[in-house]
Coordinates of C-alpha atoms in Angstrom, one line a residue:
X121 CA -0.1 0.1 -0.2
X122 CA 1.6 3.6 -1.1
X123 CA -0.8 5.6 1.1
X124 CA 0.3 6.2 4.7
X125 CA -1.9 4.1 7.2
X126 CA -4.3 6.3 9.8
X127 CA -5.2 3.1 11.6
X128 CA -5.0 -0.8 11.1
X129 CA -6.4 -4.0 13.2
X130 CA -7.9 -7.4 12.8
X131 CA -11.5 -7.1 11.8
X132 CA -14.3 -9.2 10.3
X133 CA -16.4 -7.9 7.5
X134 CA -20.1 -9.6 7.7
X135 CA -20.7 -10.8 4.2
X136 CA -24.1 -12.3 4.2
X137 CA -24.0 -14.6 7.1
X138 CA -20.4 -15.1 6.8
X139 CA -17.9 -13.2 9.0
X140 CA -14.6 -12.5 6.9
X141 CA -11.6 -12.6 9.1
X142 CA -9.1 -9.8 7.9
X143 CA -7.2 -6.6 8.7
X144 CA -8.8 -3.4 8.2
X145 CA -6.7 -0.2 7.3
X146 CA -7.6 3.1 7.4
X147 CA -5.8 6.0 5.2
X148 CA -6.5 9.7 4.6
X149 CA -9.2 8.3 1.4
X150 CA -9.8 4.9 1.8
X151 CA -11.2 2.0 4.2
X152 CA -9.8 -1.2 3.2
X153 CA -10.7 -4.6 4.4
X154 CA -8.0 -7.3 3.6
X155 CA -9.4 -10.7 3.9
X156 CA -7.1 -13.7 5.4
X157 CA -6.0 -16.4 3.5
X158 CA -8.6 -19.6 3.5
X159 CA -11.8 -17.1 3.6
X160 CA -15.0 -17.6 2.0
X161 CA -14.5 -14.2 0.4
X162 CA -11.1 -13.8 -1.0
X163 CA -11.2 -10.4 -2.6
X164 CA -10.0 -7.2 -0.8
X165 CA -13.2 -4.4 0.2
X166 CA -12.1 -0.9 -0.6
X167 CA -14.5 2.1 0.5
X168 CA -13.5 5.4 -0.7
X169 CA -13.9 7.8 2.3
X170 CA -15.3 10.6 -0.3
X171 CA -18.4 7.7 -0.8
X172 CA -19.1 7.3 2.9
X173 CA -22.4 8.8 4.2
X174 CA -22.7 7.8 7.7
X175 CA -20.4 5.7 10.3
X176 CA -22.0 4.2 13.1
X177 CA -21.7 2.1 16.2
X178 CA -23.7 -1.4 16.1
X179 CA -24.0 -4.2 18.2
X180 CA -23.1 -7.7 16.7
X181 CA -25.1 -10.6 17.9
X182 CA -24.0 -13.7 19.5
X183 CA -27.4 -15.8 19.8
X184 CA -29.3 -13.4 21.4
X185 CA -26.7 -11.5 23.1
X186 CA -25.7 -8.0 21.7
X187 CA -21.9 -7.8 21.5
X188 CA -20.8 -4.1 21.7
X189 CA -17.8 -4.6 19.2
X190 CA -19.4 -3.4 15.5
X191 CA -19.4 -0.4 13.5
X192 CA -21.1 0.1 9.9
X193 CA -20.2 2.0 7.3
X194 CA -22.9 3.4 4.9
X195 CA -22.2 4.6 1.3
X196 CA -24.1 7.6 -0.2
X197 CA -25.8 4.9 -2.7
X198 CA -26.9 3.1 0.2
X199 CA -24.3 0.5 0.6
X200 CA -23.8 -1.0 4.1
X201 CA -20.6 -3.0 5.4
X202 CA -20.6 -3.9 9.1
X203 CA -17.3 -4.7 10.7
X204 CA -16.3 -6.4 13.9
X205 CA -13.5 -4.8 15.5
X206 CA -11.7 -3.8 18.7
X207 CA -12.0 -0.1 20.1
X208 CA -15.1 0.6 17.9
X209 CA -15.5 4.1 19.3
X210 CA -11.9 5.1 18.2
X211 CA -12.6 3.7 14.9
X212 CA -15.1 5.6 14.4
X213 CA -13.4 8.9 15.7
X214 CA -10.8 8.2 13.3
X215 CA -12.8 7.6 10.5
X216 CA -14.8 10.8 10.8
X217 CA -11.9 12.6 11.4
X218 CA -10.5 11.4 7.9
X219 CA -13.7 12.4 6.0
X220 CA -13.6 15.9 7.5
X221 CA -10.1 16.4 5.9
X222 CA -11.1 15.5 2.4
X223 CA -10.5 18.2 0.1
X224 CA -14.1 18.5 -0.7
X225 CA -15.2 18.3 3.0
X226 CA -12.5 21.2 4.2
X227 CA -13.9 23.5 1.8
X228 CA -17.5 23.6 3.0

């Protein structure tokens, strides 16, 4: 990756009913989920921060038990990506901070 990494960590990306294990990277312009080897979904997911409409904290479910370890990223076209991460509030803060520093956002 040629870009500087602002934050990185292990993360699962919900893909249908499967949680795809991998690593999550935040750069100044993108959020990238890089799946671990031997996963159902093997392709990298890249979300351009300029396309992000909302970032929110969600609970993932373990049966009927809510687990406070999720974030949901929704793009302007309505696509949703749900991740299982550690320190979710920190992830949300840093993603929002990077969105605020984008050239088109800073000009407003």
